mmCIF file of C-alpha atoms in Angstrom:
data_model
loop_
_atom_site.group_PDB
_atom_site.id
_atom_site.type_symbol
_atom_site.label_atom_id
_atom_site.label_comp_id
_atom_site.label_asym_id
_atom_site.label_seq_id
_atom_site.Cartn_x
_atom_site.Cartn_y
_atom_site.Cartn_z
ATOM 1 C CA UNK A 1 0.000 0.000 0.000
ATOM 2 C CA UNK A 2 1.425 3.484 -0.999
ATOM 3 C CA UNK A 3 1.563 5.957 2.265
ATOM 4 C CA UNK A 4 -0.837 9.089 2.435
ATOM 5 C CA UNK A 5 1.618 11.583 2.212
ATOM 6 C CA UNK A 6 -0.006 14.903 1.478
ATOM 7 C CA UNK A 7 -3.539 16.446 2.648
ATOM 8 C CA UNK A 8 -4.996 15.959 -0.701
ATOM 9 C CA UNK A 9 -4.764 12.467 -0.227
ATOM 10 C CA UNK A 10 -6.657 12.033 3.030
ATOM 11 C CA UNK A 11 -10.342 10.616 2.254
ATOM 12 C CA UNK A 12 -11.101 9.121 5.867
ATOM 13 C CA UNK A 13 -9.790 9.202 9.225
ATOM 14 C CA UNK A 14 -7.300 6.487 8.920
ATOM 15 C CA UNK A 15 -5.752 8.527 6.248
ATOM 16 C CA UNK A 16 -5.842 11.422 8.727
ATOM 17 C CA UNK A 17 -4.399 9.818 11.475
ATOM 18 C CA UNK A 18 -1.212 8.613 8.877
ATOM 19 C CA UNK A 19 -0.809 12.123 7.902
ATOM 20 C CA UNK A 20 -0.912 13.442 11.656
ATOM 21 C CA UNK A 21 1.481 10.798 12.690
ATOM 22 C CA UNK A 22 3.936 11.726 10.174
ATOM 23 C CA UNK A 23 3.756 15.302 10.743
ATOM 24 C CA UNK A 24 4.552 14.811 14.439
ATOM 25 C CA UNK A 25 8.510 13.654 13.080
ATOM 26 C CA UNK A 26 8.603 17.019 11.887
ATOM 27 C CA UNK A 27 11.430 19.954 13.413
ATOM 28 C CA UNK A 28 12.451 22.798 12.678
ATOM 29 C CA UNK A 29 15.680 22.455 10.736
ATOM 30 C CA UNK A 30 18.607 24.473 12.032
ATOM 31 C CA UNK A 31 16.245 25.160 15.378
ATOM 32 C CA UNK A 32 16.375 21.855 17.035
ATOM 33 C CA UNK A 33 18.004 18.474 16.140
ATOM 34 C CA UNK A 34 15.297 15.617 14.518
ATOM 35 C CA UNK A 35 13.736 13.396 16.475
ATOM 36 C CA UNK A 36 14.808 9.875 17.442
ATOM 37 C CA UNK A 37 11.405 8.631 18.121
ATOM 38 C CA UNK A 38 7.606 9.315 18.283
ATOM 39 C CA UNK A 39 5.957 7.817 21.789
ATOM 40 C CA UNK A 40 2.230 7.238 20.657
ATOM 41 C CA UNK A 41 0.860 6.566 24.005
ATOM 42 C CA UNK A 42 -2.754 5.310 24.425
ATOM 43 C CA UNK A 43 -3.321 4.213 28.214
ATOM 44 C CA UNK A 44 -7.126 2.839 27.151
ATOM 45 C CA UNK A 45 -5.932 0.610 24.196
ATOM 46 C CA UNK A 46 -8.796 2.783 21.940
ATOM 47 C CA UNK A 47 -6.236 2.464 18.848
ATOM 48 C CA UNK A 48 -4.923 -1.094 18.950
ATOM 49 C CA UNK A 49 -6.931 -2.509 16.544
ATOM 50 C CA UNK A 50 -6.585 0.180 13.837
ATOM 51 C CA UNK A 51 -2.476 -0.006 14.463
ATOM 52 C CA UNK A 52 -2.523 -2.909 11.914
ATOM 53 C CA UNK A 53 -4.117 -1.035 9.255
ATOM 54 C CA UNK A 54 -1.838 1.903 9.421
ATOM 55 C CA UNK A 55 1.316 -0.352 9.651
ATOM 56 C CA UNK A 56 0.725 -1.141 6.176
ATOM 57 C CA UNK A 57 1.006 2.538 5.638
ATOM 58 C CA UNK A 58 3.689 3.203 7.904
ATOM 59 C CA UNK A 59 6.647 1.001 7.903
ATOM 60 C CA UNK A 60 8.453 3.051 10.483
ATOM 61 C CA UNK A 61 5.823 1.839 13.268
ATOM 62 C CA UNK A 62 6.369 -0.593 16.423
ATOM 63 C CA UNK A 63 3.736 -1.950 19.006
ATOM 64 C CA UNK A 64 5.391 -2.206 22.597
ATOM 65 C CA UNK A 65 4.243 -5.766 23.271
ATOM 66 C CA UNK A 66 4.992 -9.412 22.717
ATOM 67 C CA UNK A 67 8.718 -9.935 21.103
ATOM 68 C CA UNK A 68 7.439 -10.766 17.419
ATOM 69 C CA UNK A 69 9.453 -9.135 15.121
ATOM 70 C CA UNK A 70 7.293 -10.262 12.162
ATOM 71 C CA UNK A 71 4.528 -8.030 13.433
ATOM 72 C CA UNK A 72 7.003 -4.782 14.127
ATOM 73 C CA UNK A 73 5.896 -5.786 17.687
ATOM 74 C CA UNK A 74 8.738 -6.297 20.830
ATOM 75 C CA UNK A 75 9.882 -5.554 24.548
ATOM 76 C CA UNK A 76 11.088 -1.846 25.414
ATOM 77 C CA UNK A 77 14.595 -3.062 24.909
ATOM 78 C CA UNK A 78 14.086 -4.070 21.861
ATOM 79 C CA UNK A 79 12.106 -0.916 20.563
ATOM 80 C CA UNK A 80 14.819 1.222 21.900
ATOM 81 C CA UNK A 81 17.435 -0.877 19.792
ATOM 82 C CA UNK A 82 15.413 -0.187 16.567
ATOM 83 C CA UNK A 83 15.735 3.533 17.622
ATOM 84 C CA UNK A 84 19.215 3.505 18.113
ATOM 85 C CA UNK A 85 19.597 1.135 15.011
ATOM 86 C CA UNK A 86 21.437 -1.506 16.840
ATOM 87 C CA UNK A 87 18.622 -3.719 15.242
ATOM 88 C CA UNK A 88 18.130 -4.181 12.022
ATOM 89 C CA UNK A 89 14.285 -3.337 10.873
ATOM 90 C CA UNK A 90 14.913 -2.135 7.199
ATOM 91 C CA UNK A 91 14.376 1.284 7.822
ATOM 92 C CA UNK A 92 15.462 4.277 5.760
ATOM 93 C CA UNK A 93 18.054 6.018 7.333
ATOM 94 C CA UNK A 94 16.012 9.125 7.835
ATOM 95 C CA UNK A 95 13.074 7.426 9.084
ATOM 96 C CA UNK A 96 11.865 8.765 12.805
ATOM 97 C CA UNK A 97 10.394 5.273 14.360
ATOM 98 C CA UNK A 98 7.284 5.550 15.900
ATOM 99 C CA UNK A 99 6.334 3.508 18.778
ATOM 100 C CA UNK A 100 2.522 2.995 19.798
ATOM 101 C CA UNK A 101 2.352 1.627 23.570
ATOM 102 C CA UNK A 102 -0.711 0.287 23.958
ATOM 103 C CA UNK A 103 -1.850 0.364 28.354
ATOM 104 C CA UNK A 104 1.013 3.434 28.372
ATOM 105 C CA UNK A 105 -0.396 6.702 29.091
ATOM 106 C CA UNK A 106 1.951 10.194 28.816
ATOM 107 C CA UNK A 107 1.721 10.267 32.582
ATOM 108 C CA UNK A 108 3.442 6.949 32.833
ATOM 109 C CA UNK A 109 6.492 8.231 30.706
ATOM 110 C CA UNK A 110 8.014 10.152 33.976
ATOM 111 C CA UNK A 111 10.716 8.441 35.213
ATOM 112 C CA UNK A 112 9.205 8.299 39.222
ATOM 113 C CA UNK A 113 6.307 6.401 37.695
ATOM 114 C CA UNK A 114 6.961 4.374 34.567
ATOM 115 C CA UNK A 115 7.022 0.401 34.624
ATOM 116 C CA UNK A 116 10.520 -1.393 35.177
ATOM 117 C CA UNK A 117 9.891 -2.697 31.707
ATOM 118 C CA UNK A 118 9.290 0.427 29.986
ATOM 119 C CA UNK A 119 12.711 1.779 31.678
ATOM 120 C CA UNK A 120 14.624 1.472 28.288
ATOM 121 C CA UNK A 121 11.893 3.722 26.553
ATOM 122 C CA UNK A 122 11.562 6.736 29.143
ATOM 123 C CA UNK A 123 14.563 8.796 27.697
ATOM 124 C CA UNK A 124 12.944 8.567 24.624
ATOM 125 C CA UNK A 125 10.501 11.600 25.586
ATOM 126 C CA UNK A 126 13.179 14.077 25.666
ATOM 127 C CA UNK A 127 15.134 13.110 22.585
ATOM 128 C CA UNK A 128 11.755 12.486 20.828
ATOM 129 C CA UNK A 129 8.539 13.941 21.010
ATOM 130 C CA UNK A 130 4.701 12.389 22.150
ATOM 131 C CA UNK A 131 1.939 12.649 20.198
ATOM 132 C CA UNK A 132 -0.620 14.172 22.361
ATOM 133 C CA UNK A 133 -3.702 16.445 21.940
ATOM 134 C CA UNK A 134 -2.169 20.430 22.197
ATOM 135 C CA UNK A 135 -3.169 20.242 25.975
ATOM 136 C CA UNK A 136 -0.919 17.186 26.459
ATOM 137 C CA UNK A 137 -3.474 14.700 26.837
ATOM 138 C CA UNK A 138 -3.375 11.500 25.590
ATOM 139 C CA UNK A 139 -4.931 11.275 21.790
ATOM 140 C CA UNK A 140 -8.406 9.394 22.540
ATOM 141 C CA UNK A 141 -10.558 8.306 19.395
ATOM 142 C CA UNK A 142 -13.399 10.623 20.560
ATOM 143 C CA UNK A 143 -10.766 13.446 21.223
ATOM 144 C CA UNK A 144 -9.478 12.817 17.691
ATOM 145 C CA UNK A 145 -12.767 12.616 15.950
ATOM 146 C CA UNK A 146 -13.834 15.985 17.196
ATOM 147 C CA UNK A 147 -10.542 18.076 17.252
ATOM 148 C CA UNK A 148 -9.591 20.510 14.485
ATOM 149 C CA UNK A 149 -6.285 19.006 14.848
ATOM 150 C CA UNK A 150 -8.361 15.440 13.820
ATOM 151 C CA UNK A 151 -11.397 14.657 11.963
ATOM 152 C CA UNK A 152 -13.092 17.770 13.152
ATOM 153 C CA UNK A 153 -16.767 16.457 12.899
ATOM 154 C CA UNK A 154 -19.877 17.005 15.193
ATOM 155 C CA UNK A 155 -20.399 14.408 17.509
ATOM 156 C CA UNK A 156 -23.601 13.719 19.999
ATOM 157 C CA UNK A 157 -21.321 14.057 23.576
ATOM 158 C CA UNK A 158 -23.856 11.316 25.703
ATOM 159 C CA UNK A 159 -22.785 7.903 27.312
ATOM 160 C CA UNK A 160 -24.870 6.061 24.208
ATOM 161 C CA UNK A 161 -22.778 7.673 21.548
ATOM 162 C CA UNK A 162 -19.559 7.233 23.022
ATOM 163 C CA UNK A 163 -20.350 3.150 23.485
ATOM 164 C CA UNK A 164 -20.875 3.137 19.705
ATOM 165 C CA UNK A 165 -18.332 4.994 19.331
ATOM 166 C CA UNK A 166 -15.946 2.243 21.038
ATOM 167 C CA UNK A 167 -17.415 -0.404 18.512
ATOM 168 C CA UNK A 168 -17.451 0.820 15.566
ATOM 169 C CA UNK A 169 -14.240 3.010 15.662
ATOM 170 C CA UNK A 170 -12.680 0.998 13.098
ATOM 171 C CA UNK A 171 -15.767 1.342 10.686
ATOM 172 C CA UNK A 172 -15.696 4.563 11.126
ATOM 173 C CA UNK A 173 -12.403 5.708 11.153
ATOM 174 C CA UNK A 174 -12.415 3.776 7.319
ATOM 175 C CA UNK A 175 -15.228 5.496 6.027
ATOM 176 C CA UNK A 176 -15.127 8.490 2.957
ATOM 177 C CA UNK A 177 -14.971 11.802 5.463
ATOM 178 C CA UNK A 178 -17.124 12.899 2.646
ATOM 179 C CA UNK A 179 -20.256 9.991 4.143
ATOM 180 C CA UNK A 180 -20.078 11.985 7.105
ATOM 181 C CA UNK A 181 -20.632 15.606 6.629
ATOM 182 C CA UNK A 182 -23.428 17.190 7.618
ATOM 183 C CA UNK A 183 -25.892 16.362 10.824
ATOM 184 C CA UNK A 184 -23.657 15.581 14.560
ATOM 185 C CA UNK A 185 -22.678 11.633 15.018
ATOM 186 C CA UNK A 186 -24.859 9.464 16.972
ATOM 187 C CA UNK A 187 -25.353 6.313 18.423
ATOM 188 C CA UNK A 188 -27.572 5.172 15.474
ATOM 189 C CA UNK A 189 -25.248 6.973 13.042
ATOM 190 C CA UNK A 190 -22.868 4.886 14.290
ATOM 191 C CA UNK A 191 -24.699 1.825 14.321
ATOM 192 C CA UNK A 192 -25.417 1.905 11.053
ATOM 193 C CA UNK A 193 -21.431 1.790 10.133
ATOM 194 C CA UNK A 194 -21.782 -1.807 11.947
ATOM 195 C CA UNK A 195 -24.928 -3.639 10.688
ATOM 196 C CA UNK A 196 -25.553 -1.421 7.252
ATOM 197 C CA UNK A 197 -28.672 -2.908 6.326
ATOM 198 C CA UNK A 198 -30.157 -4.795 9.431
ATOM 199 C CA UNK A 199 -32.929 -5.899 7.237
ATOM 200 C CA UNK A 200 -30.817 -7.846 4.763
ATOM 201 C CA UNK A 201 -28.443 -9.013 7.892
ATOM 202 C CA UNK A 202 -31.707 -10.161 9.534
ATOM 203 C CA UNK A 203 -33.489 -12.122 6.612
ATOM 204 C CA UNK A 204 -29.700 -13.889 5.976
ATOM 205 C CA UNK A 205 -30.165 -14.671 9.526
ATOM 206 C CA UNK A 206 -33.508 -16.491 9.048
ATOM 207 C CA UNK A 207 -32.388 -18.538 6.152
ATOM 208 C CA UNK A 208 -29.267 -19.700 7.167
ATOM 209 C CA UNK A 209 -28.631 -19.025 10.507
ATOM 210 C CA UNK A 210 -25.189 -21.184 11.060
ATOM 211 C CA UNK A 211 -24.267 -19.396 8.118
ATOM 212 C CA UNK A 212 -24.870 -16.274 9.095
#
């Protein structure tokens, strides 16, 4: 899959959040020195099942997690050797890695209260950068949705939206931007990203139901 790499190319929200990842490498040249890392923290796990998708567009992205390099997934240790290019993960020489720690949050990055385990990865703050909304918080999907900085769309704020929210984030973070212009997200709006046609679902349902 070819990487979004420009605004005209962003249709959805997963082509958003691409673009927004890759603009947080960015530095001001002859201001500060690049960074050696992005820290993608995301205390809630909200993202982990959309990291998969943008890994195809983003080869320069590790999961803290399991040690399976086939996945781009490994220990801190690990992640911090990719960093420092002691390991070997076929990246370009100018590529800034960026490492999504899934049950992290920002918070957890100071040294006084981050994991043993995520020791090797603390430093990485200061020579890096983390992604984080501009008032430091952690990047949330419902945060991202409605930010200028994200998707910038309406959204219904009530405990029923936000639950639909949490199910169909990956629907909806795949559909055109252009399918959902106009009236606020809701529940049912949201809904409707998982079942479609309930209709057809149910009648499928009826006349095969293993099947279905």
């Amino acid at each position: 899959t070819m990487a979004v790499a420009t605004e005209r190319d962003v249709t959805c929200g997963l082509d958003r959040l691409v673009v927004e990842l890759r603009n947080a490498a960015r530095h001001m040249h002859g201001q500060e020195s690049p960074h050696a890392a992005i820290l993608w923290t995301d205390p809630d796990e909200q993202w982990r099942a959309l990291v998969p998708l943008l890994q195809e567009q983003l080869p320069q992205l590790f999961v803290l997690g399991d040690y399976v390099p086939a996945a781009r997934r490994g220990p801190a240790i690990w992640l911090k050797c990719i960093v420092d290019r002691t390991v070997d993960a076929g990246l370009a020489a100018d590529a800034v890695p960026i490492l999504y720690l899934p049950g992290i949050g920002r918070q957890q990055l100071r040294g006084t209260e981050a994991p043993s385990a995520l020791g090797p990865l603390v430093e990485l703050q200061y020579r890096g950068a983390v992604w984080s909304q501009r008032n430091g918080k952690d990047w949330t999907v419902e945060a991202f949705v409605v930010s200028d900085d994200g998707l910038g769309l309406p959204m219904v704020r009530d405990e029923r939206t936000r639950q639909a929210l949490r199910e169909a984030s990956m629907e909806l973070m795949r559909t055109p931007l252009q399918h959902l212009q106009g009236k606020p997200l809701d529940a049912d709006a949201l809904n409707r990203l998982l079942v479609p046609d309930a209709d057809r679902q149910m009648l499928q349902w009826m006349n095969d139901p293993e099947g279905a």
